[in-house]
Short mmCIF file of N, CA, C and O in Angstrom, two decimals:
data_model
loop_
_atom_site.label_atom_id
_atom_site.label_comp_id
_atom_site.label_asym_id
_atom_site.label_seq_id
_atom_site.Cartn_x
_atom_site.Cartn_y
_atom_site.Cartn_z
N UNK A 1 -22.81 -3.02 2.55
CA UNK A 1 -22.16 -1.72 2.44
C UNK A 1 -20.64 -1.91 2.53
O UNK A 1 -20.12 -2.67 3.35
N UNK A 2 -19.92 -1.12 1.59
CA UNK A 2 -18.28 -1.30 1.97
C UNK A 2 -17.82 -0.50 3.05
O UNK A 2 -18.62 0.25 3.62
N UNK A 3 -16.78 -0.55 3.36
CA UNK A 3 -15.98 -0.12 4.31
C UNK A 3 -15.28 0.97 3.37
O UNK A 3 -14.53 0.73 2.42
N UNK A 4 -15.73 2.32 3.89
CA UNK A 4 -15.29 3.52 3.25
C UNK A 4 -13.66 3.53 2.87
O UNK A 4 -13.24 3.99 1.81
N UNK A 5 -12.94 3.03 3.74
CA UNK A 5 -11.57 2.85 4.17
C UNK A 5 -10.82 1.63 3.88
O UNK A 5 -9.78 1.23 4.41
N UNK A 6 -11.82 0.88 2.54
CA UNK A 6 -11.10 0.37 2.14
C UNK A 6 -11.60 0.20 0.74
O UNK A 6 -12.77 0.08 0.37
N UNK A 7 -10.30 0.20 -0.08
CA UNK A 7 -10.51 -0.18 -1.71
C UNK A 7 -9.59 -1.34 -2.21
O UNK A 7 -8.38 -1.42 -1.96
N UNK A 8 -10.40 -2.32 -3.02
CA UNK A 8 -10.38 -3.49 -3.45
C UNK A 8 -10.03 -3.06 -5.15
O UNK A 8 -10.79 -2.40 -5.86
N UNK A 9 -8.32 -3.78 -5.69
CA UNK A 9 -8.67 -3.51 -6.76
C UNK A 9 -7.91 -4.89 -7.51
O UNK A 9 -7.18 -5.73 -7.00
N UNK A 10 -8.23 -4.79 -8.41
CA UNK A 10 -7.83 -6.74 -9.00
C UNK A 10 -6.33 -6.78 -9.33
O UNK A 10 -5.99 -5.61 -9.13
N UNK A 11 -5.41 -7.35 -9.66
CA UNK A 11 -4.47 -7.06 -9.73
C UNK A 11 -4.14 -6.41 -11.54
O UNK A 11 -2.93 -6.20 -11.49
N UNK A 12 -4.36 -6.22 -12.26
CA UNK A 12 -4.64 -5.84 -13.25
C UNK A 12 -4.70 -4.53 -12.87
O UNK A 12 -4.04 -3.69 -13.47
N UNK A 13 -5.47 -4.23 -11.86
CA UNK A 13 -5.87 -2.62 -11.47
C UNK A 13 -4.73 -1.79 -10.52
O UNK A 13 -4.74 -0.59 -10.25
N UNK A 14 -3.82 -2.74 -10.11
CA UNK A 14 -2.94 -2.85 -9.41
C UNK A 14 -1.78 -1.96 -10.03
O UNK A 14 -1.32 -0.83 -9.86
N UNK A 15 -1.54 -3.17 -10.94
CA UNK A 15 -0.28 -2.60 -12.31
C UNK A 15 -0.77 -1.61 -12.68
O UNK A 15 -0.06 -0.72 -12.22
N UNK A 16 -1.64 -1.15 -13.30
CA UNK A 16 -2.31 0.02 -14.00
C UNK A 16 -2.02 1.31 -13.31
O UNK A 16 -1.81 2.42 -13.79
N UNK A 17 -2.07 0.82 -11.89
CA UNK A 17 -2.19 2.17 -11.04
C UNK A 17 -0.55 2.39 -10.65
O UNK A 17 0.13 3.42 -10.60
N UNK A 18 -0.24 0.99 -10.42
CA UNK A 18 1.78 1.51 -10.34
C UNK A 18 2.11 2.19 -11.92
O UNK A 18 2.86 3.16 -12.08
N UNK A 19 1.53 1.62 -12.79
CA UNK A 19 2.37 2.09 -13.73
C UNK A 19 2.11 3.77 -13.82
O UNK A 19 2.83 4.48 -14.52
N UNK A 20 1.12 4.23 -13.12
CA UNK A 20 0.35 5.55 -13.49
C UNK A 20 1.11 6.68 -12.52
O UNK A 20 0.96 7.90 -12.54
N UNK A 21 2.01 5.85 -11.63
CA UNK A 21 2.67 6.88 -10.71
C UNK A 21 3.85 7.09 -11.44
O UNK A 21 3.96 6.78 -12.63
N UNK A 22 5.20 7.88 -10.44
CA UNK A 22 6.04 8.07 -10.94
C UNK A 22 6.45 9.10 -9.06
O UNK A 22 5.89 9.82 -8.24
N UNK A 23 7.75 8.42 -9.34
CA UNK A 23 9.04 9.10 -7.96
C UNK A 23 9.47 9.39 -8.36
O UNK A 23 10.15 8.93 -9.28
N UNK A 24 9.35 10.68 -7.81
CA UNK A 24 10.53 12.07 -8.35
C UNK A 24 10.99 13.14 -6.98
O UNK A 24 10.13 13.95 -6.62
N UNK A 25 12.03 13.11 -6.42
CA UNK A 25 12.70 13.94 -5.08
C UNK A 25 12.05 13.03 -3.61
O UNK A 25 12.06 13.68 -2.57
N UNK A 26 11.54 11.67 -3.55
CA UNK A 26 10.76 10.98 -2.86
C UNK A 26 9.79 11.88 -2.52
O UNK A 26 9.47 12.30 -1.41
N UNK A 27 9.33 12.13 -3.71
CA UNK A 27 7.54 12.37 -3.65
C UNK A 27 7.01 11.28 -4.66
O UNK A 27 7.50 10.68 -5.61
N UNK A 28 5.84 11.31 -4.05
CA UNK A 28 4.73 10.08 -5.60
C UNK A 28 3.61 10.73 -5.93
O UNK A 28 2.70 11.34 -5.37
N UNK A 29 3.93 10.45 -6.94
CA UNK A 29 2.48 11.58 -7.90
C UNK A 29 2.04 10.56 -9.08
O UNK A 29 2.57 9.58 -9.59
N UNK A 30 1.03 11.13 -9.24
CA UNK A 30 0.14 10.87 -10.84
C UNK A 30 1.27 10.84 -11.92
O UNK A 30 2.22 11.62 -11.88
N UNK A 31 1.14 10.06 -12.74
CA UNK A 31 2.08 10.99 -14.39
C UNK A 31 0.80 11.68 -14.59
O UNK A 31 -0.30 11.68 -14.04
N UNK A 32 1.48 12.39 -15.81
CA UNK A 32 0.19 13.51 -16.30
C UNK A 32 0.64 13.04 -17.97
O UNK A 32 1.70 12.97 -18.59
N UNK A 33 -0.92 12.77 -18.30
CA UNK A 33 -0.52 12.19 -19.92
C UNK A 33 0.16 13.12 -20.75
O UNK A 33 -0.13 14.31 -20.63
N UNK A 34 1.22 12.68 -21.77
CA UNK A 34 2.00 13.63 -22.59
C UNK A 34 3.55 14.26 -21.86
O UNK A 34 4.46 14.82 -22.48
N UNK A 35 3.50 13.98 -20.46
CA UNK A 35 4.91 14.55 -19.71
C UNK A 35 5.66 13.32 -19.86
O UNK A 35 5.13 12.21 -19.87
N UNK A 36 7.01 13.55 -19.99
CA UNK A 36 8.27 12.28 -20.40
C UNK A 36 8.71 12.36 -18.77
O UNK A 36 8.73 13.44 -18.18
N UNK A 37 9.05 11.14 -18.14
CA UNK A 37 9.29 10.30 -16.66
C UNK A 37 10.63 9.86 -17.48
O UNK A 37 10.77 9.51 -18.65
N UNK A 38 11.77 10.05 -16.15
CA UNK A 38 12.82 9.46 -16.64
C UNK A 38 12.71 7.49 -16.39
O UNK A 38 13.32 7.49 -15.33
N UNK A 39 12.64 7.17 -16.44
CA UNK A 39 12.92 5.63 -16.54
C UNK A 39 13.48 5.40 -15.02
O UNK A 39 12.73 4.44 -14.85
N UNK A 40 13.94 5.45 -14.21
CA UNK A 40 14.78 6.26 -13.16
C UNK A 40 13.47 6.40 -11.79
O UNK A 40 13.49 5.97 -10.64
N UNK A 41 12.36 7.22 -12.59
CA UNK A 41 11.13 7.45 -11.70
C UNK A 41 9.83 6.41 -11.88
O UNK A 41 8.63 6.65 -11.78
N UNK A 42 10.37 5.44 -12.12
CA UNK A 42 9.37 4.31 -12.03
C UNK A 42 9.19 3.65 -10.83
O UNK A 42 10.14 3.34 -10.12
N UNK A 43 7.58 3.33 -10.44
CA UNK A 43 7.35 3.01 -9.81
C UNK A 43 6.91 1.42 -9.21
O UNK A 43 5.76 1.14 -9.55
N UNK A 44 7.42 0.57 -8.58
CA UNK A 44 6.91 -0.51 -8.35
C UNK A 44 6.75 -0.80 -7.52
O UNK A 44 6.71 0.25 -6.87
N UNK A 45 6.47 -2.10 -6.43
CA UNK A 45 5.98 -2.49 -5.43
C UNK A 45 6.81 -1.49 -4.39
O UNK A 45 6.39 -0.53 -3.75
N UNK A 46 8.28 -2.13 -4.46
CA UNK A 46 9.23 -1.40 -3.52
C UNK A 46 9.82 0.28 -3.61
O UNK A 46 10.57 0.81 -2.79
N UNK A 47 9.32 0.80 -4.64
CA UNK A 47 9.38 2.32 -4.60
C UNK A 47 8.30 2.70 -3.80
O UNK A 47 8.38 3.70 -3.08
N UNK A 48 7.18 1.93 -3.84
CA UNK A 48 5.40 2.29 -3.59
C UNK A 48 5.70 1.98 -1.63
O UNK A 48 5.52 2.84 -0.77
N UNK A 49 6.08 0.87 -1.43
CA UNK A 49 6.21 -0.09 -0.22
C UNK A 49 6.98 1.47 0.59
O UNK A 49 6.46 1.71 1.69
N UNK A 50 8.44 2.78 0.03
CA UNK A 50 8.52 3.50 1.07
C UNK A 50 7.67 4.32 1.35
O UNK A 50 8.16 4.97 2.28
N UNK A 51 6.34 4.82 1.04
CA UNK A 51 5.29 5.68 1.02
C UNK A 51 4.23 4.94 1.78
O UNK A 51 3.27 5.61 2.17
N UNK A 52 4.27 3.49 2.07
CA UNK A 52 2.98 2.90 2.86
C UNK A 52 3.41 3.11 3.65
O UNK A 52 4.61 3.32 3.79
N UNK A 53 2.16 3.15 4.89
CA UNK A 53 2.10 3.43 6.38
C UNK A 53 2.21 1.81 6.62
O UNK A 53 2.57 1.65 7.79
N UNK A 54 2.06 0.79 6.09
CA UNK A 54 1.91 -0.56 6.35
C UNK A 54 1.64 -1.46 5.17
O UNK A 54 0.79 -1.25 4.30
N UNK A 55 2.50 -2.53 5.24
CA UNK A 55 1.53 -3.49 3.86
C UNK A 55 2.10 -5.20 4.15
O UNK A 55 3.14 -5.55 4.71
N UNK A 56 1.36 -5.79 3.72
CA UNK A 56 1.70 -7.24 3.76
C UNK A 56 1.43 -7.79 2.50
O UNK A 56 0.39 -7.83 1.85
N UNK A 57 2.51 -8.18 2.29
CA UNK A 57 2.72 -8.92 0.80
C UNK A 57 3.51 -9.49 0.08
O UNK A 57 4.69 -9.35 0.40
N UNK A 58 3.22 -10.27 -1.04
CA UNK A 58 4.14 -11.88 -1.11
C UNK A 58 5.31 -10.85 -2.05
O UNK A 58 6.44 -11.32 -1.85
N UNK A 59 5.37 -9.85 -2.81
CA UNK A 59 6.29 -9.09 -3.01
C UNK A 59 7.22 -8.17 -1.99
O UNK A 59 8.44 -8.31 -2.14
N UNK A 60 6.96 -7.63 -1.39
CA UNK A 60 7.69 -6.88 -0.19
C UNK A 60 7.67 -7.46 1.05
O UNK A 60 6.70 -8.15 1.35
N UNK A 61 8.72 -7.27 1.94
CA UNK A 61 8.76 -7.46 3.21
C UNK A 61 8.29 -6.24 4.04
O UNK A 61 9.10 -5.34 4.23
N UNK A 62 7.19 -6.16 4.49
CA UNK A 62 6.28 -5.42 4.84
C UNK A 62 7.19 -5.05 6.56
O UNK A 62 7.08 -3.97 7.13
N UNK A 63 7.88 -6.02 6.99
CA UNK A 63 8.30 -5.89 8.91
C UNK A 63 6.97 -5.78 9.58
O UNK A 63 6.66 -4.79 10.24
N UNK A 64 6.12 -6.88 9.40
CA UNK A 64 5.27 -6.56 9.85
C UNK A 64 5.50 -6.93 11.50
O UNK A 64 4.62 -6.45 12.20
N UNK A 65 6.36 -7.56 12.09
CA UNK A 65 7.09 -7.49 13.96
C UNK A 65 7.82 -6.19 13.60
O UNK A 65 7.65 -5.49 14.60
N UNK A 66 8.18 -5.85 13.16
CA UNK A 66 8.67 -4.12 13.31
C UNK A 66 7.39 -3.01 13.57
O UNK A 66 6.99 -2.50 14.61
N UNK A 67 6.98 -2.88 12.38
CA UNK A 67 5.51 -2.12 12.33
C UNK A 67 4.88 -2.95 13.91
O UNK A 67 4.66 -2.39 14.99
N UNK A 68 4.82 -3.48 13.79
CA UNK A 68 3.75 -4.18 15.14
C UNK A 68 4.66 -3.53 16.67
O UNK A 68 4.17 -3.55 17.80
N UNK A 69 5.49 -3.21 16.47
CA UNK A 69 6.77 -2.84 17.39
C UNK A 69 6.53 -1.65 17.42
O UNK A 69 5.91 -1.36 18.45
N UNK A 70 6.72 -0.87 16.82
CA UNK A 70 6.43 0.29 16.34
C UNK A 70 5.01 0.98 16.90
O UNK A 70 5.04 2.17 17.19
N UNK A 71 3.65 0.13 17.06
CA UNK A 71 2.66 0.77 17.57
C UNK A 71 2.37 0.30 18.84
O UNK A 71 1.28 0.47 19.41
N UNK A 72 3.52 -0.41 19.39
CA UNK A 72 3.37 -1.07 20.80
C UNK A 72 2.47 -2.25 21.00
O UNK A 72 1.54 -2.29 21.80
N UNK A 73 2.68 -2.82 20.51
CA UNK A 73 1.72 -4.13 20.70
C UNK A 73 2.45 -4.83 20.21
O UNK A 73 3.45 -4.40 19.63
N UNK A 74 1.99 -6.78 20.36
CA UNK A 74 2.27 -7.53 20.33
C UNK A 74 1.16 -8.61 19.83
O UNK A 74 -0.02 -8.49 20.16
N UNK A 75 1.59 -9.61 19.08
CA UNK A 75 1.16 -10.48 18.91
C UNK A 75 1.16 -11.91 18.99
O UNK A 75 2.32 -12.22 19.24
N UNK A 76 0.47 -12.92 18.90
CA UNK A 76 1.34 -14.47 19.32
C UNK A 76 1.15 -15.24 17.57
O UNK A 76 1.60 -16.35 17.33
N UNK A 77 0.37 -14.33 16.47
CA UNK A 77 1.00 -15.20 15.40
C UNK A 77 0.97 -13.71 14.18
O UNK A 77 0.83 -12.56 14.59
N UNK A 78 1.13 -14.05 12.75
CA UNK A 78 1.51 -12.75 11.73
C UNK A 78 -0.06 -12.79 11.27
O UNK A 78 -0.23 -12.15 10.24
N UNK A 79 -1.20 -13.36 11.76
CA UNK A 79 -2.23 -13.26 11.56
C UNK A 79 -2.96 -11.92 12.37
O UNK A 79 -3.63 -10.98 11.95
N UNK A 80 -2.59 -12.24 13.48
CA UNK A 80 -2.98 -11.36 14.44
C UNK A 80 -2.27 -10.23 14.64
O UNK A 80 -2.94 -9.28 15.06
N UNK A 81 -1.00 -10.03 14.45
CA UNK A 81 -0.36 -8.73 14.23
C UNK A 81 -0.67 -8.08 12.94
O UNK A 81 -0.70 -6.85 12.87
N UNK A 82 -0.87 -8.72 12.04
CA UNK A 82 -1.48 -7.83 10.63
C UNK A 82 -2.69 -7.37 10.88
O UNK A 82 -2.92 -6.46 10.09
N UNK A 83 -4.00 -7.63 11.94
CA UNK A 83 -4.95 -7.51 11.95
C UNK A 83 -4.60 -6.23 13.16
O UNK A 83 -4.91 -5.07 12.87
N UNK A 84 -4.01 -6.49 14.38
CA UNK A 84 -3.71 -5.05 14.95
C UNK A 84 -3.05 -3.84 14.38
O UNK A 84 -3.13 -2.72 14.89
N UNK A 85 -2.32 -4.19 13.16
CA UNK A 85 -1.44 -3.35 12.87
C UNK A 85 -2.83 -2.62 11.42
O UNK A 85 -2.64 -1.48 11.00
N UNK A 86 -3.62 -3.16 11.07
CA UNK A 86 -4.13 -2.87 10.30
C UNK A 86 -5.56 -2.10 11.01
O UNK A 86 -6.07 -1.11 10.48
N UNK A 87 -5.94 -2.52 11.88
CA UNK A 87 -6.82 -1.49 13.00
C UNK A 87 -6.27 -0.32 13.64
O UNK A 87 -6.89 0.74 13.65
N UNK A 88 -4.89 -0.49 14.28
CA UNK A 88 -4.11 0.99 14.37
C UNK A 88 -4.35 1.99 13.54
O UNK A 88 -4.89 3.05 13.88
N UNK A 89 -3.84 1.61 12.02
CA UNK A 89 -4.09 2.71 10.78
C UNK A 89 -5.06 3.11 10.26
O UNK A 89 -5.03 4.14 9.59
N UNK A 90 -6.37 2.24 10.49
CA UNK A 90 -7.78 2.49 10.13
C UNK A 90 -8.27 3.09 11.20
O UNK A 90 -9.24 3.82 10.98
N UNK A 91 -7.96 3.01 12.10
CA UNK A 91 -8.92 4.04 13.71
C UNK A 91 -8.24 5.02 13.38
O UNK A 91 -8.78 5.94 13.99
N UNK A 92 -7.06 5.61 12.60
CA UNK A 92 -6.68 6.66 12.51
C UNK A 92 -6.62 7.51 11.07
O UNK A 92 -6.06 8.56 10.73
N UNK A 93 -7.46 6.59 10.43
CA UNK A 93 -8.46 7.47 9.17
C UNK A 93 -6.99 7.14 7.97
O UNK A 93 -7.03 7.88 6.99
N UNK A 94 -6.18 6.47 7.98
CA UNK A 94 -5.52 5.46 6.65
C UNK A 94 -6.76 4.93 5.84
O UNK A 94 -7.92 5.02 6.25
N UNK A 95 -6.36 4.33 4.57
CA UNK A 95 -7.10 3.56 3.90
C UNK A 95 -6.65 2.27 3.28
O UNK A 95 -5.44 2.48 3.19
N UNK A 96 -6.76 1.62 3.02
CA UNK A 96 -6.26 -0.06 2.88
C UNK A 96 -7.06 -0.18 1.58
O UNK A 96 -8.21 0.06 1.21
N UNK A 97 -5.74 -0.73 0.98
CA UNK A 97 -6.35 -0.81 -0.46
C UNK A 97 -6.06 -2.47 -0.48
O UNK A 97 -5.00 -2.78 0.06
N UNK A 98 -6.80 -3.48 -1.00
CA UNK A 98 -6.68 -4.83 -1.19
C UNK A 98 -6.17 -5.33 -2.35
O UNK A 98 -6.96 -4.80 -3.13
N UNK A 99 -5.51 -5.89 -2.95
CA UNK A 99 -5.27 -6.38 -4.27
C UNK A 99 -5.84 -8.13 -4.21
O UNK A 99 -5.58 -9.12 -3.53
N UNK A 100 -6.73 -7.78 -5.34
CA UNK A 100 -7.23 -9.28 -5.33
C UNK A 100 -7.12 -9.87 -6.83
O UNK A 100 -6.60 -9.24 -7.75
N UNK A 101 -7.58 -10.92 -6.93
CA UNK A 101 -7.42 -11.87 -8.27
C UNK A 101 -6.46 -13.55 -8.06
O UNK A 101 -5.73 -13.83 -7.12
N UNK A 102 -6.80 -14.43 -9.29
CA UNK A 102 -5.75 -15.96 -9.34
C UNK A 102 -4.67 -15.66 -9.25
O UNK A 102 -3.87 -16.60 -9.26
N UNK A 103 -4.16 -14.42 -9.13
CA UNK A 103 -2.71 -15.27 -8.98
C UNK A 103 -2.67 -14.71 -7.39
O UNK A 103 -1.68 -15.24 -6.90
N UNK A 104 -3.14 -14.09 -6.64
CA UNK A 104 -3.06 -13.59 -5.19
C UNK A 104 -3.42 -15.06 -4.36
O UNK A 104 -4.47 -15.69 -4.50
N UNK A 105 -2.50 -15.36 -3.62
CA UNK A 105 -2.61 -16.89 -3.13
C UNK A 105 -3.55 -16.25 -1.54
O UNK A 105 -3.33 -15.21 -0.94
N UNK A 106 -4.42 -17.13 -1.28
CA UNK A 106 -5.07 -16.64 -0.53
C UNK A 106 -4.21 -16.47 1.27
O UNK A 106 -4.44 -15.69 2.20
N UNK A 107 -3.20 -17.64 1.10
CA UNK A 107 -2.23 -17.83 2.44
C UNK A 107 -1.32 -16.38 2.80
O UNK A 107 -0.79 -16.09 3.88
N UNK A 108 -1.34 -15.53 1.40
CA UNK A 108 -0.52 -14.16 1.08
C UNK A 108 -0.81 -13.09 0.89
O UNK A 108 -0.21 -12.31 0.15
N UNK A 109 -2.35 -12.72 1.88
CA UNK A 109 -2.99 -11.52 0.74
C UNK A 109 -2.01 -10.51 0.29
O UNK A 109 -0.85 -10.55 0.68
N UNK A 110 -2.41 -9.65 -0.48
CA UNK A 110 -1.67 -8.12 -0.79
C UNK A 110 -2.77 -6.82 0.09
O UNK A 110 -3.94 -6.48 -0.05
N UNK A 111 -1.89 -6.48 0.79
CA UNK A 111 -2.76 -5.49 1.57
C UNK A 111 -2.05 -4.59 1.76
O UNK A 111 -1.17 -4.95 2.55
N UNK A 112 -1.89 -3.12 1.32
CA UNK A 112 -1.30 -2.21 1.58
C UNK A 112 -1.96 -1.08 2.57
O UNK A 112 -3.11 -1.38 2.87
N UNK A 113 -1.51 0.13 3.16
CA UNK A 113 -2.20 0.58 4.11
C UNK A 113 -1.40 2.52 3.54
O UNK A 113 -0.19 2.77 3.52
N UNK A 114 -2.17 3.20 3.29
CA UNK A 114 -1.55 4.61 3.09
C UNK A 114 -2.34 5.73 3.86
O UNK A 114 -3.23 5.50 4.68
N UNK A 115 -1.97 6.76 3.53
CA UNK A 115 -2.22 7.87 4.74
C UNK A 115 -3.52 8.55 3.73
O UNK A 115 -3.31 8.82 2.54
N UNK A 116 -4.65 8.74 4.28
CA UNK A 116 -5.67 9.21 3.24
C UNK A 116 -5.42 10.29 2.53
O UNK A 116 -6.09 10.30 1.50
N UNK A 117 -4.55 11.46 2.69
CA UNK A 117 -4.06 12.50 2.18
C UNK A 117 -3.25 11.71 1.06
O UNK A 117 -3.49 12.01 -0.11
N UNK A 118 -2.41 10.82 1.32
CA UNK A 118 -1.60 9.85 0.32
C UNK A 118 -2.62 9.46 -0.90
O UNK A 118 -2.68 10.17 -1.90
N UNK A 119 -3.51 8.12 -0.74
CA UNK A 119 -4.56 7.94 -1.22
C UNK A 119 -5.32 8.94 -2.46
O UNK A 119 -5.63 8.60 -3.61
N UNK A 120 -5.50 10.27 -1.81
CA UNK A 120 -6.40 11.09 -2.23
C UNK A 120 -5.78 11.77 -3.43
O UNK A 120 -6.27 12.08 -4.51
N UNK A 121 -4.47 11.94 -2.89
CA UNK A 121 -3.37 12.46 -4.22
C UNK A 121 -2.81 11.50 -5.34
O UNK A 121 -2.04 11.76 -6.26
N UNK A 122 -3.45 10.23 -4.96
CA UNK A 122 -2.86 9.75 -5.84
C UNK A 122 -4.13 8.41 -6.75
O UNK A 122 -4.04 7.36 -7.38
N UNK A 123 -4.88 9.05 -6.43
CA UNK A 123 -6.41 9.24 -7.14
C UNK A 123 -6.97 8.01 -6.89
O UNK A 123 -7.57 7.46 -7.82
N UNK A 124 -6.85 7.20 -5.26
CA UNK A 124 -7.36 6.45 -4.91
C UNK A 124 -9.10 6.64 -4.52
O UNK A 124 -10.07 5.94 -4.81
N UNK A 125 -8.98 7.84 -3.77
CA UNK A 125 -10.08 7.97 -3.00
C UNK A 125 -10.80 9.69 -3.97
O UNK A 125 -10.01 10.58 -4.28
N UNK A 126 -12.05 9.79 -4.23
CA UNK A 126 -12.15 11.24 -4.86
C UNK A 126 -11.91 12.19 -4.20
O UNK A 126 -11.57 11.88 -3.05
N UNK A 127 -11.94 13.75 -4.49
CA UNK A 127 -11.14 14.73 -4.06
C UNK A 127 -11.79 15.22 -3.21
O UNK A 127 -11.35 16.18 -2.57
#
């Protein structure tokens, strides 16, 4: 059985889904097919990275000793603080989306962490 609270998508599914957003007034939304996005409101790792509640990944600097700071705890390696910092947001009903595939080095996962209201609007999770 999966873990409700979390979605796995390949990296292919990844791009697809950045390319499908769009920042506009720091909100993130859907595009809607046929509406013109200024060039301006594109979305990528680090537009996406200010809207996560948490993420670790070989593209962004996630702070994951900040974030870990941040929920009061501590850790003694970035193994174990990604794993508290990633139980914080899931006991509190976040969802963790995984990016997997060859080029995701396994020493680096991609793990992002968003607020399920986040998620839901932005057609991770159904309505």
């Amino acid at each position: 059985m999966t873990d409700p609270t979390t979605i796995t998508l390949s990296a292919d599914d990844w791009q697809a889904f950045l390319a499908g957003l769009y920042d506009r007034d720091d909100r993130l939304d859907l595009r809607v097919p046929g509406e013109t996005y200024s060039r301006k409101e594109a979305v990528d790792e680090y537009v996406l990275s200010a809207h996560a509640e948490a993420l670790q990944s070989a593209e962004v600097d996630g702070d994951l000793w900040g974030t870990l700071e941040d929920i009061d705890e501590t850790a003694g390696s970035e193994e174990e603080a990604w794993d508290k910092i990633r139980a914080f947001y899931l006991d509190r009903g976040c969802v963790l989306v995984r990016v997997t595939g060859p080029d995701i080095h396994p020493d680096e996962p991609e793990e992002w962490i968003f607020a399920a209201g986040l998620a839901r609007r932005l057609g991770l999770l159904g309505a």
